Amino acid sequence: MQMDSKVAMVTGGAGGLGEGIAKVLAQRGADVAVADIDLHGAEEVARQLAQYGHKARAYRADVTSRDRLQETVETILAEFGRIDVLVNVAGVIAATGFEDTVTSREEDWDVTFTVNVKGTVLASEVVAEHMMKRGAGKIVNIASHAGRGGGAGGGAYGASKAAVIHLTQSFALELAPHSINVNVVCPGTIWTPMWERIAERDRRNDPKKASLTGRQIFDQAILERCPLKREQTPEDIGNAVAFFASDDAFNITGQSLNVNGGTRMN
Ligand SMILES: NC(=O)c1ccc[n+]([C@@H]2O[C@H](COP(=O)([O-])OP(=O)(O)OC[C@H]3O[C@@H](n4cnc5c(N)ncnc54)[C@H](O)[C@@H]3O)[C@@H](O)[C@H]2O)c1
């Protein structure tokens, strides 16, 4: 599972899971392009990656705009020479005001499908254009345990992640003739800024949780939903991504891998 001399582009790499994934790839020898709408955060992560001794640079990228993505990818190609691995991490839980709601609103459907679904599609198409010319590449998408089955209150987010699992299979079929593998990791429950928003929503809307901190609500969720009773970490997800991105996964495509402590087994 070594990534020596591979070039990886990680969208949503400025924090949370993206940061953890970028670190695992860099630790295993990859040069990493950290691409995020938050350039400042991406620069901070790229600075930290430098400790692993490989090339790491930050780029401003908005995955919802094909034109902006094209510019970003062209700059990465000019500076790194190629992209071997694309990891589609950029994602959102909902629109502004989500913390005061108990069900998905129209704006939540809009933003989750624009960023999580269209963003994954656009980044994959733009980078695949380059990979197809080389006849090689690995694309790893990030969905969620929420995409494995319905859940009250988070309908838009879960449906957008189900779409990511589905589109992974379509891209895997379309890109197989070009020797490009496309797989998806479905993470469980990880303490990141996204989960802080989920915990805050629970705290505001569930009287039983009103006096708990966000972290206590998260810990309770782990105990309730996760058979292994352990929180997952960004590094856990990075390890799964590194497997799909490695030569060990040469014959694996169109597959989804749960990294969720047993929260869902389908
Ligand atoms: N945290 C969890 O428990 C969990 C569980 C399952 C799946 N996920 C998924 O993992 C991914 C990362 O989640 P996280 O918890 O680290 O969230 P996060 O909010 O901490 O990080 C999301 C990152 O995506 C970036 N981003 C948002 N919109 C973007 C855009 N248009 N273009 C480029 N970058 C953009 C943000 O700036 C941020 O750096 C998401 O796809 C999320 O759905 C998270």
PDB file of C-alpha atoms and ligand atoms in Angstrom:
ATOM      1  CA  MET A   1       0.000   0.000   0.000  1.00  0.00           C
ATOM      2  CA  GLN A   2       2.931   2.331  -0.513  1.00  0.00           C
ATOM      3  CA  MET A   3       2.267   5.443  -2.551  1.00  0.00           C
ATOM      4  CA  ASP A   4       5.859   6.235  -3.481  1.00  0.00           C
ATOM      5  CA  SER A   5       6.123   8.609  -6.432  1.00  0.00           C
ATOM      6  CA  LYS A   6       2.336   8.763  -6.907  1.00  0.00           C
ATOM      7  CA  VAL A   7       0.666  12.155  -7.312  1.00  0.00           C
ATOM      8  CA  ALA A   8      -2.651  12.538  -5.476  1.00  0.00           C
ATOM      9  CA  MET A   9      -5.194  15.348  -5.693  1.00  0.00           C
ATOM     10  CA  VAL A  10      -7.463  15.554  -2.644  1.00  0.00           C
ATOM     11  CA  THR A  11     -10.541  17.798  -2.888  1.00  0.00           C
ATOM     12  CA  GLY A  12     -11.888  19.063   0.440  1.00  0.00           C
ATOM     13  CA  GLY A  13      -8.363  18.627   1.787  1.00  0.00           C
ATOM     14  CA  ALA A  14      -8.355  21.704   4.038  1.00  0.00           C
ATOM     15  CA  GLY A  15      -9.637  19.920   7.151  1.00  0.00           C
ATOM     16  CA  GLY A  16     -11.540  16.986   8.631  1.00  0.00           C
ATOM     17  CA  LEU A  17     -11.419  13.781   6.612  1.00  0.00           C
ATOM     18  CA  GLY A  18      -9.641  15.411   3.666  1.00  0.00           C
ATOM     19  CA  GLU A  19      -6.762  16.491   5.877  1.00  0.00           C
ATOM     20  CA  GLY A  20      -6.465  13.000   7.399  1.00  0.00           C
ATOM     21  CA  ILE A  21      -6.560  11.341   3.980  1.00  0.00           C
ATOM     22  CA  ALA A  22      -3.931  13.751   2.612  1.00  0.00           C
ATOM     23  CA  LYS A  23      -1.686  12.966   5.600  1.00  0.00           C
ATOM     24  CA  VAL A  24      -1.959   9.187   5.192  1.00  0.00           C
ATOM     25  CA  LEU A  25      -1.169   9.442   1.467  1.00  0.00           C
ATOM     26  CA  ALA A  26       1.825  11.724   2.151  1.00  0.00           C
ATOM     27  CA  GLN A  27       3.084   9.444   4.942  1.00  0.00           C
ATOM     28  CA  ARG A  28       3.062   6.587   2.424  1.00  0.00           C
ATOM     29  CA  GLY A  29       5.132   8.544  -0.052  1.00  0.00           C
ATOM     30  CA  ALA A  30       2.669  10.430  -2.265  1.00  0.00           C
ATOM     31  CA  ASP A  31       3.060  13.982  -3.536  1.00  0.00           C
ATOM     32  CA  VAL A  32      -0.224  15.676  -2.645  1.00  0.00           C
ATOM     33  CA  ALA A  33      -2.187  18.545  -4.192  1.00  0.00           C
ATOM     34  CA  VAL A  34      -4.545  19.804  -1.483  1.00  0.00           C
ATOM     35  CA  ALA A  35      -7.532  21.411  -3.224  1.00  0.00           C
ATOM     36  CA  ASP A  36     -10.277  23.173  -1.328  1.00  0.00           C
ATOM     37  CA  ILE A  37     -12.602  26.153  -1.549  1.00  0.00           C
ATOM     38  CA  ASP A  38     -10.843  27.233   1.672  1.00  0.00           C
ATOM     39  CA  LEU A  39      -7.388  28.155   0.341  1.00  0.00           C
ATOM     40  CA  HIS A  40      -6.061  29.269   3.718  1.00  0.00           C
ATOM     41  CA  GLY A  41      -6.958  25.900   5.319  1.00  0.00           C
ATOM     42  CA  ALA A  42      -5.462  24.036   2.343  1.00  0.00           C
ATOM     43  CA  GLU A  43      -2.202  25.996   2.694  1.00  0.00           C
ATOM     44  CA  GLU A  44      -1.995  25.078   6.380  1.00  0.00           C
ATOM     45  CA  VAL A  45      -2.458  21.365   5.588  1.00  0.00           C
ATOM     46  CA  ALA A  46       0.108  21.509   2.762  1.00  0.00           C
ATOM     47  CA  ARG A  47       2.588  23.092   5.196  1.00  0.00           C
ATOM     48  CA  GLN A  48       2.051  20.212   7.640  1.00  0.00           C
ATOM     49  CA  LEU A  49       2.469  17.606   4.888  1.00  0.00           C
ATOM     50  CA  ALA A  50       5.938  18.961   4.129  1.00  0.00           C
ATOM     51  CA  GLN A  51       7.196  17.083   7.227  1.00  0.00           C
ATOM     52  CA  TYR A  52       6.810  13.782   5.348  1.00  0.00           C
ATOM     53  CA  GLY A  53       9.421  14.882   2.815  1.00  0.00           C
ATOM     54  CA  HIS A  54       7.308  14.858  -0.337  1.00  0.00           C
ATOM     55  CA  LYS A  55       5.865  17.598  -2.476  1.00  0.00           C
ATOM     56  CA  ALA A  56       2.663  19.179  -1.135  1.00  0.00           C
ATOM     57  CA  ARG A  57       0.916  22.280  -2.435  1.00  0.00           C
ATOM     58  CA  ALA A  58      -2.380  24.005  -1.819  1.00  0.00           C
ATOM     59  CA  TYR A  59      -4.903  25.089  -4.453  1.00  0.00           C
ATOM     60  CA  ARG A  60      -8.169  26.948  -4.336  1.00  0.00           C
ATOM     61  CA  ALA A  61     -10.787  24.717  -5.922  1.00  0.00           C
ATOM     62  CA  ASP A  62     -14.561  24.942  -6.114  1.00  0.00           C
ATOM     63  CA  VAL A  63     -15.856  21.527  -7.144  1.00  0.00           C
ATOM     64  CA  THR A  64     -19.210  22.987  -8.224  1.00  0.00           C
ATOM     65  CA  SER A  65     -17.647  24.900 -11.134  1.00  0.00           C
ATOM     66  CA  ARG A  66     -16.258  23.026 -14.132  1.00  0.00           C
ATOM     67  CA  ASP A  67     -14.346  26.101 -15.351  1.00  0.00           C
ATOM     68  CA  ARG A  68     -12.674  26.718 -11.968  1.00  0.00           C
ATOM     69  CA  LEU A  69     -11.833  23.024 -11.633  1.00  0.00           C
ATOM     70  CA  GLN A  70     -10.314  22.976 -15.101  1.00  0.00           C
ATOM     71  CA  GLU A  71      -8.053  25.902 -14.150  1.00  0.00           C
ATOM     72  CA  THR A  72      -7.043  24.230 -10.876  1.00  0.00           C
ATOM     73  CA  VAL A  73      -6.306  20.873 -12.518  1.00  0.00           C
ATOM     74  CA  GLU A  74      -4.257  22.537 -15.279  1.00  0.00           C
ATOM     75  CA  THR A  75      -2.173  24.313 -12.625  1.00  0.00           C
ATOM     76  CA  ILE A  76      -1.666  21.049 -10.697  1.00  0.00           C
ATOM     77  CA  LEU A  77      -0.631  19.246 -13.901  1.00  0.00           C
ATOM     78  CA  ALA A  78       1.836  22.038 -14.717  1.00  0.00           C
ATOM     79  CA  GLU A  79       3.382  21.831 -11.232  1.00  0.00           C
ATOM     80  CA  PHE A  80       3.221  18.045 -10.561  1.00  0.00           C
ATOM     81  CA  GLY A  81       3.390  16.657 -14.113  1.00  0.00           C
ATOM     82  CA  ARG A  82       0.447  14.263 -13.701  1.00  0.00           C
ATOM     83  CA  ILE A  83      -2.341  13.121 -11.360  1.00  0.00           C
ATOM     84  CA  ASP A  84      -2.335   9.395 -10.517  1.00  0.00           C
ATOM     85  CA  VAL A  85      -5.005   9.495  -7.845  1.00  0.00           C
ATOM     86  CA  LEU A  86      -8.065  11.728  -7.372  1.00  0.00           C
ATOM     87  CA  VAL A  87      -9.814  11.610  -3.999  1.00  0.00           C
ATOM     88  CA  ASN A  88     -13.230  13.315  -3.989  1.00  0.00           C
ATOM     89  CA  VAL A  89     -13.712  14.369  -0.366  1.00  0.00           C
ATOM     90  CA  ALA A  90     -15.312  17.840  -0.665  1.00  0.00           C
ATOM     91  CA  GLY A  91     -18.805  17.659   0.763  1.00  0.00           C
ATOM     92  CA  VAL A  92     -21.467  19.421   2.816  1.00  0.00           C
ATOM     93  CA  ILE A  93     -24.105  18.217   5.277  1.00  0.00           C
ATOM     94  CA  ALA A  94     -26.712  20.891   4.480  1.00  0.00           C
ATOM     95  CA  ALA A  95     -27.316  24.592   3.832  1.00  0.00           C
ATOM     96  CA  THR A  96     -26.967  27.422   6.361  1.00  0.00           C
ATOM     97  CA  GLY A  97     -29.481  27.210   9.201  1.00  0.00           C
ATOM     98  CA  PHE A  98     -29.420  23.376   9.309  1.00  0.00           C
ATOM     99  CA  GLU A  99     -28.847  23.472  13.083  1.00  0.00           C
ATOM    100  CA  ASP A 100     -32.366  24.852  13.635  1.00  0.00           C
ATOM    101  CA  THR A 101     -34.154  22.271  11.500  1.00  0.00           C
ATOM    102  CA  VAL A 102     -35.384  18.691  11.935  1.00  0.00           C
ATOM    103  CA  THR A 103     -35.916  17.813   8.290  1.00  0.00           C
ATOM    104  CA  SER A 104     -34.268  18.572   4.941  1.00  0.00           C
ATOM    105  CA  ARG A 105     -35.372  21.840   3.307  1.00  0.00           C
ATOM    106  CA  GLU A 106     -35.298  22.693  -0.409  1.00  0.00           C
ATOM    107  CA  GLU A 107     -31.985  24.518   0.042  1.00  0.00           C
ATOM    108  CA  ASP A 108     -30.498  21.390   1.670  1.00  0.00           C
ATOM    109  CA  TRP A 109     -31.435  19.276  -1.349  1.00  0.00           C
ATOM    110  CA  ASP A 110     -29.920  21.953  -3.620  1.00  0.00           C
ATOM    111  CA  VAL A 111     -26.597  22.295  -1.814  1.00  0.00           C
ATOM    112  CA  THR A 112     -26.006  18.600  -1.055  1.00  0.00           C
ATOM    113  CA  PHE A 113     -26.711  17.542  -4.629  1.00  0.00           C
ATOM    114  CA  THR A 114     -24.652  20.434  -6.040  1.00  0.00           C
ATOM    115  CA  VAL A 115     -21.547  19.880  -3.907  1.00  0.00           C
ATOM    116  CA  ASN A 116     -21.660  16.155  -3.040  1.00  0.00           C
ATOM    117  CA  VAL A 117     -22.997  14.765  -6.306  1.00  0.00           C
ATOM    118  CA  LYS A 118     -22.280  17.303  -9.065  1.00  0.00           C
ATOM    119  CA  GLY A 119     -18.952  18.209  -7.422  1.00  0.00           C
ATOM    120  CA  THR A 120     -17.834  14.569  -7.464  1.00  0.00           C
ATOM    121  CA  VAL A 121     -18.953  14.196 -11.074  1.00  0.00           C
ATOM    122  CA  LEU A 122     -17.209  17.382 -12.297  1.00  0.00           C
ATOM    123  CA  ALA A 123     -13.895  16.678 -10.544  1.00  0.00           C
ATOM    124  CA  SER A 124     -13.949  13.089 -11.820  1.00  0.00           C
ATOM    125  CA  GLU A 125     -14.693  14.176 -15.401  1.00  0.00           C
ATOM    126  CA  VAL A 126     -12.020  16.886 -15.459  1.00  0.00           C
ATOM    127  CA  VAL A 127      -9.297  14.662 -13.975  1.00  0.00           C
ATOM    128  CA  ALA A 128     -10.390  11.552 -15.910  1.00  0.00           C
ATOM    129  CA  GLU A 129      -9.803  13.478 -19.154  1.00  0.00           C
ATOM    130  CA  HIS A 130      -6.128  13.636 -18.194  1.00  0.00           C
ATOM    131  CA  MET A 131      -6.024  10.043 -16.835  1.00  0.00           C
ATOM    132  CA  MET A 132      -7.562   8.685 -20.048  1.00  0.00           C
ATOM    133  CA  LYS A 133      -4.703  10.188 -22.083  1.00  0.00           C
ATOM    134  CA  ARG A 134      -2.271   8.242 -19.881  1.00  0.00           C
ATOM    135  CA  GLY A 135      -4.395   5.078 -19.768  1.00  0.00           C
ATOM    136  CA  ALA A 136      -4.076   4.852 -15.977  1.00  0.00           C
ATOM    137  CA  GLY A 137      -5.524   6.309 -12.803  1.00  0.00           C
ATOM    138  CA  LYS A 138      -7.400   5.754  -9.564  1.00  0.00           C
ATOM    139  CA  ILE A 139     -10.451   7.704  -8.430  1.00  0.00           C
ATOM    140  CA  VAL A 140     -11.646   7.254  -4.855  1.00  0.00           C
ATOM    141  CA  ASN A 141     -14.945   8.841  -3.828  1.00  0.00           C
ATOM    142  CA  ILE A 142     -16.139   9.529  -0.305  1.00  0.00           C
ATOM    143  CA  ALA A 143     -19.794   8.704   0.386  1.00  0.00           C
ATOM    144  CA  SER A 144     -21.170   7.906   3.866  1.00  0.00           C
ATOM    145  CA  HIS A 145     -22.889   5.263   5.962  1.00  0.00           C
ATOM    146  CA  ALA A 146     -25.868   7.628   5.495  1.00  0.00           C
ATOM    147  CA  GLY A 147     -25.877   6.683   1.812  1.00  0.00           C
ATOM    148  CA  ARG A 148     -26.486   3.024   2.706  1.00  0.00           C
ATOM    149  CA  GLY A 149     -30.042   3.507   3.949  1.00  0.00           C
ATOM    150  CA  GLY A 150     -32.647   6.128   4.751  1.00  0.00           C
ATOM    151  CA  GLY A 151     -32.585   8.169   7.943  1.00  0.00           C
ATOM    152  CA  ALA A 152     -35.085  10.615   9.441  1.00  0.00           C
ATOM    153  CA  GLY A 153     -34.001  14.252   9.305  1.00  0.00           C
ATOM    154  CA  GLY A 154     -31.064  13.840   6.949  1.00  0.00           C
ATOM    155  CA  GLY A 155     -32.880  12.850   3.778  1.00  0.00           C
ATOM    156  CA  ALA A 156     -31.049  15.189   1.419  1.00  0.00           C
ATOM    157  CA  TYR A 157     -27.556  14.356   2.661  1.00  0.00           C
ATOM    158  CA  GLY A 158     -28.187  10.586   2.720  1.00  0.00           C
ATOM    159  CA  ALA A 159     -29.724  10.596  -0.766  1.00  0.00           C
ATOM    160  CA  SER A 160     -26.782  12.601  -2.125  1.00  0.00           C
ATOM    161  CA  LYS A 161     -24.368  10.025  -0.696  1.00  0.00           C
ATOM    162  CA  ALA A 162     -26.430   7.133  -2.116  1.00  0.00           C
ATOM    163  CA  ALA A 163     -26.018   8.916  -5.456  1.00  0.00           C
ATOM    164  CA  VAL A 164     -22.235   9.002  -4.952  1.00  0.00           C
ATOM    165  CA  ILE A 165     -22.198   5.204  -4.428  1.00  0.00           C
ATOM    166  CA  HIS A 166     -24.320   4.771  -7.559  1.00  0.00           C
ATOM    167  CA  LEU A 167     -22.281   7.125  -9.765  1.00  0.00           C
ATOM    168  CA  THR A 168     -19.093   5.350  -8.624  1.00  0.00           C
ATOM    169  CA  GLN A 169     -20.354   2.202 -10.354  1.00  0.00           C
ATOM    170  CA  SER A 170     -21.277   4.103 -13.540  1.00  0.00           C
ATOM    171  CA  PHE A 171     -17.875   5.810 -13.723  1.00  0.00           C
ATOM    172  CA  ALA A 172     -16.137   2.496 -12.973  1.00  0.00           C
ATOM    173  CA  LEU A 173     -17.845   0.958 -16.013  1.00  0.00           C
ATOM    174  CA  GLU A 174     -17.192   3.958 -18.269  1.00  0.00           C
ATOM    175  CA  LEU A 175     -13.534   4.323 -17.300  1.00  0.00           C
ATOM    176  CA  ALA A 176     -12.589   0.630 -17.113  1.00  0.00           C
ATOM    177  CA  PRO A 177     -11.563   0.551 -20.815  1.00  0.00           C
ATOM    178  CA  HIS A 178      -9.002   3.256 -19.929  1.00  0.00           C
ATOM    179  CA  SER A 179      -7.546   1.270 -16.978  1.00  0.00           C
ATOM    180  CA  ILE A 180      -8.970   3.732 -14.473  1.00  0.00           C
ATOM    181  CA  ASN A 181     -10.310   2.225 -11.235  1.00  0.00           C
ATOM    182  CA  VAL A 182     -13.166   4.019  -9.456  1.00  0.00           C
ATOM    183  CA  ASN A 183     -14.159   3.020  -5.915  1.00  0.00           C
ATOM    184  CA  VAL A 184     -15.913   4.579  -2.943  1.00  0.00           C
ATOM    185  CA  VAL A 185     -15.308   4.621   0.798  1.00  0.00           C
ATOM    186  CA  CYS A 186     -18.358   4.978   3.078  1.00  0.00           C
ATOM    187  CA  PRO A 187     -17.149   6.502   6.362  1.00  0.00           C
ATOM    188  CA  GLY A 188     -19.046   6.127   9.624  1.00  0.00           C
ATOM    189  CA  THR A 189     -18.945   8.719  12.402  1.00  0.00           C
ATOM    190  CA  ILE A 190     -15.941  11.037  12.647  1.00  0.00           C
ATOM    191  CA  TRP A 191     -15.492  14.110  14.851  1.00  0.00           C
ATOM    192  CA  THR A 192     -14.941  16.927  12.346  1.00  0.00           C
ATOM    193  CA  PRO A 193     -16.487  20.399  11.801  1.00  0.00           C
ATOM    194  CA  MET A 194     -19.284  18.625   9.893  1.00  0.00           C
ATOM    195  CA  TRP A 195     -20.160  16.499  12.928  1.00  0.00           C
ATOM    196  CA  GLU A 196     -19.999  19.559  15.189  1.00  0.00           C
ATOM    197  CA  ARG A 197     -22.918  20.935  13.146  1.00  0.00           C
ATOM    198  CA  ILE A 198     -24.846  17.655  13.478  1.00  0.00           C
ATOM    199  CA  ALA A 199     -24.306  17.638  17.254  1.00  0.00           C
ATOM    200  CA  GLU A 200     -25.409  21.259  17.540  1.00  0.00           C
ATOM    201  CA  ARG A 201     -28.584  20.423  15.611  1.00  0.00           C
ATOM    202  CA  ASP A 202     -29.313  17.547  18.022  1.00  0.00           C
ATOM    203  CA  ARG A 203     -28.622  19.798  21.020  1.00  0.00           C
ATOM    204  CA  ARG A 204     -31.042  22.483  19.820  1.00  0.00           C
ATOM    205  CA  ASN A 205     -33.834  20.134  18.798  1.00  0.00           C
ATOM    206  CA  ASP A 206     -33.747  17.235  21.262  1.00  0.00           C
ATOM    207  CA  PRO A 207     -34.612  18.250  24.852  1.00  0.00           C
ATOM    208  CA  LYS A 208     -32.782  15.153  26.175  1.00  0.00           C
ATOM    209  CA  LYS A 209     -29.554  16.491  24.673  1.00  0.00           C
ATOM    210  CA  ALA A 210     -29.997  20.181  25.492  1.00  0.00           C
ATOM    211  CA  SER A 211     -27.530  20.133  28.381  1.00  0.00           C
ATOM    212  CA  LEU A 212     -24.889  18.019  26.632  1.00  0.00           C
ATOM    213  CA  THR A 213     -21.811  19.325  24.820  1.00  0.00           C
ATOM    214  CA  GLY A 214     -21.361  18.565  21.145  1.00  0.00           C
ATOM    215  CA  ARG A 215     -18.650  16.083  21.945  1.00  0.00           C
ATOM    216  CA  GLN A 216     -20.899  14.278  24.481  1.00  0.00           C
ATOM    217  CA  ILE A 217     -23.646  14.000  21.836  1.00  0.00           C
ATOM    218  CA  PHE A 218     -21.093  12.550  19.415  1.00  0.00           C
ATOM    219  CA  ASP A 219     -19.835  10.030  22.014  1.00  0.00           C
ATOM    220  CA  GLN A 220     -23.435   8.982  22.707  1.00  0.00           C
ATOM    221  CA  ALA A 221     -24.054   8.487  18.972  1.00  0.00           C
ATOM    222  CA  ILE A 222     -21.031   6.179  18.772  1.00  0.00           C
ATOM    223  CA  LEU A 223     -22.328   4.037  21.657  1.00  0.00           C
ATOM    224  CA  GLU A 224     -25.840   3.870  20.161  1.00  0.00           C
ATOM    225  CA  ARG A 225     -25.038   3.155  16.526  1.00  0.00           C
ATOM    226  CA  CYS A 226     -21.654   1.521  16.363  1.00  0.00           C
ATOM    227  CA  PRO A 227     -21.277  -2.194  17.340  1.00  0.00           C
ATOM    228  CA  LEU A 228     -17.524  -1.786  17.883  1.00  0.00           C
ATOM    229  CA  LYS A 229     -18.257   1.220  20.166  1.00  0.00           C
ATOM    230  CA  ARG A 230     -15.320   3.148  18.718  1.00  0.00           C
ATOM    231  CA  GLU A 231     -15.278   6.430  16.901  1.00  0.00           C
ATOM    232  CA  GLN A 232     -13.747   6.392  13.438  1.00  0.00           C
ATOM    233  CA  THR A 233     -10.905   8.763  12.591  1.00  0.00           C
ATOM    234  CA  PRO A 234      -9.793  10.627   9.462  1.00  0.00           C
ATOM    235  CA  GLU A 235      -6.763   8.299   9.415  1.00  0.00           C
ATOM    236  CA  ASP A 236      -9.064   5.212   9.330  1.00  0.00           C
ATOM    237  CA  ILE A 237     -10.626   6.647   6.192  1.00  0.00           C
ATOM    238  CA  GLY A 238      -7.170   7.550   4.821  1.00  0.00           C
ATOM    239  CA  ASN A 239      -6.054   3.937   5.219  1.00  0.00           C
ATOM    240  CA  ALA A 240      -9.026   2.690   3.185  1.00  0.00           C
ATOM    241  CA  VAL A 241      -8.413   5.350   0.518  1.00  0.00           C
ATOM    242  CA  ALA A 242      -4.712   4.405   0.378  1.00  0.00           C
ATOM    243  CA  PHE A 243      -5.712   0.783  -0.286  1.00  0.00           C
ATOM    244  CA  PHE A 244      -7.990   1.714  -3.206  1.00  0.00           C
ATOM    245  CA  ALA A 245      -5.298   4.099  -4.508  1.00  0.00           C
ATOM    246  CA  SER A 246      -2.540   1.494  -4.330  1.00  0.00           C
ATOM    247  CA  ASP A 247      -1.371  -1.161  -6.771  1.00  0.00           C
ATOM    248  CA  ASP A 248      -2.893  -3.737  -4.366  1.00  0.00           C
ATOM    249  CA  ALA A 249      -6.309  -2.651  -5.668  1.00  0.00           C
ATOM    250  CA  PHE A 250      -5.297  -3.208  -9.313  1.00  0.00           C
ATOM    251  CA  ASN A 251      -8.279  -5.518  -9.913  1.00  0.00           C
ATOM    252  CA  ILE A 252     -10.847  -3.746  -7.759  1.00  0.00           C
ATOM    253  CA  THR A 253     -13.286  -1.273  -9.316  1.00  0.00           C
ATOM    254  CA  GLY A 254     -16.860  -0.104  -8.736  1.00  0.00           C
ATOM    255  CA  GLN A 255     -16.717  -1.258  -5.102  1.00  0.00           C
ATOM    256  CA  SER A 256     -17.796   0.449  -1.905  1.00  0.00           C
ATOM    257  CA  LEU A 257     -16.074  -0.138   1.415  1.00  0.00           C
ATOM    258  CA  ASN A 258     -17.699   0.635   4.768  1.00  0.00           C
ATOM    259  CA  VAL A 259     -15.336   2.040   7.404  1.00  0.00           C
ATOM    260  CA  ASN A 260     -17.882   2.494  10.178  1.00  0.00           C
ATOM    261  CA  GLY A 261     -17.220   0.112  13.082  1.00  0.00           C
ATOM    262  CA  GLY A 262     -20.187  -1.985  11.939  1.00  0.00           C
ATOM    263  CA  THR A 263     -22.764   0.835  11.965  1.00  0.00           C
ATOM    264  CA  ARG A 264     -24.168  -0.468   8.692  1.00  0.00           C
ATOM    265  CA  MET A 265     -23.288  -3.785   7.108  1.00  0.00           C
ATOM    266  CA  ASN A 266     -24.934  -3.466   3.677  1.00  0.00           C
TER     267      ASN A 266
HETATM  268  N1  LIG B   1     -17.510  13.525   9.512  1.00  0.00           N
HETATM  269  C1  LIG B   1     -18.205  12.421   9.310  1.00  0.00           C
HETATM  270  O1  LIG B   1     -18.647  11.751  10.275  1.00  0.00           O
HETATM  271  C2  LIG B   1     -18.450  11.917   7.900  1.00  0.00           C
HETATM  272  C3  LIG B   1     -19.080  10.672   7.761  1.00  0.00           C
HETATM  273  C4  LIG B   1     -19.322  10.184   6.496  1.00  0.00           C
HETATM  274  C5  LIG B   1     -18.920  10.903   5.383  1.00  0.00           C
HETATM  275  N2  LIG B   1     -18.325  12.105   5.535  1.00  0.00           N
HETATM  276  C6  LIG B   1     -17.944  12.811   4.303  1.00  0.00           C
HETATM  277  O2  LIG B   1     -16.564  13.092   4.322  1.00  0.00           O
HETATM  278  C7  LIG B   1     -16.290  14.298   3.588  1.00  0.00           C
HETATM  279  C8  LIG B   1     -15.552  15.261   4.486  1.00  0.00           C
HETATM  280  O3  LIG B   1     -16.352  15.514   5.622  1.00  0.00           O
HETATM  281  P1  LIG B   1     -15.807  16.254   6.923  1.00  0.00           P
HETATM  282  O4  LIG B   1     -16.530  15.674   8.062  1.00  0.00           O
HETATM  283  O5  LIG B   1     -14.335  16.290   6.897  1.00  0.00           O
HETATM  284  O6  LIG B   1     -16.443  17.694   6.651  1.00  0.00           O
HETATM  285  P2  LIG B   1     -15.811  19.149   6.830  1.00  0.00           P
HETATM  286  O7  LIG B   1     -16.961  20.082   6.747  1.00  0.00           O
HETATM  287  O8  LIG B   1     -14.965  19.159   8.031  1.00  0.00           O
HETATM  288  O9  LIG B   1     -14.882  19.285   5.538  1.00  0.00           O
HETATM  289  C9  LIG B   1     -15.415  19.459   4.248  1.00  0.00           C
HETATM  290  C10 LIG B   1     -14.377  20.125   3.389  1.00  0.00           C
HETATM  291  O10 LIG B   1     -14.918  20.303   2.073  1.00  0.00           O
HETATM  292  C11 LIG B   1     -14.614  21.625   1.638  1.00  0.00           C
HETATM  293  N3  LIG B   1     -15.599  22.068   0.651  1.00  0.00           N
HETATM  294  C12 LIG B   1     -16.920  22.335   0.843  1.00  0.00           C
HETATM  295  N4  LIG B   1     -17.481  22.758  -0.286  1.00  0.00           N
HETATM  296  C13 LIG B   1     -16.515  22.746  -1.248  1.00  0.00           C
HETATM  297  C14 LIG B   1     -16.479  23.081  -2.635  1.00  0.00           C
HETATM  298  N5  LIG B   1     -17.575  23.537  -3.274  1.00  0.00           N
HETATM  299  N6  LIG B   1     -15.312  22.927  -3.302  1.00  0.00           N
HETATM  300  C15 LIG B   1     -14.197  22.495  -2.667  1.00  0.00           C
HETATM  301  N7  LIG B   1     -14.156  22.190  -1.354  1.00  0.00           N
HETATM  302  C16 LIG B   1     -15.308  22.313  -0.650  1.00  0.00           C
HETATM  303  C17 LIG B   1     -14.663  22.461   2.916  1.00  0.00           C
HETATM  304  O11 LIG B   1     -14.006  23.701   2.772  1.00  0.00           O
HETATM  305  C18 LIG B   1     -13.997  21.525   3.911  1.00  0.00           C
HETATM  306  O12 LIG B   1     -12.589  21.674   3.919  1.00  0.00           O
HETATM  307  C19 LIG B   1     -17.649  14.827   3.130  1.00  0.00           C
HETATM  308  O13 LIG B   1     -17.899  14.399   1.805  1.00  0.00           O
HETATM  309  C20 LIG B   1     -18.620  14.152   4.101  1.00  0.00           C
HETATM  310  O14 LIG B   1     -19.891  14.040   3.565  1.00  0.00           O
HETATM  311  C21 LIG B   1     -18.081  12.641   6.767  1.00  0.00           C
END
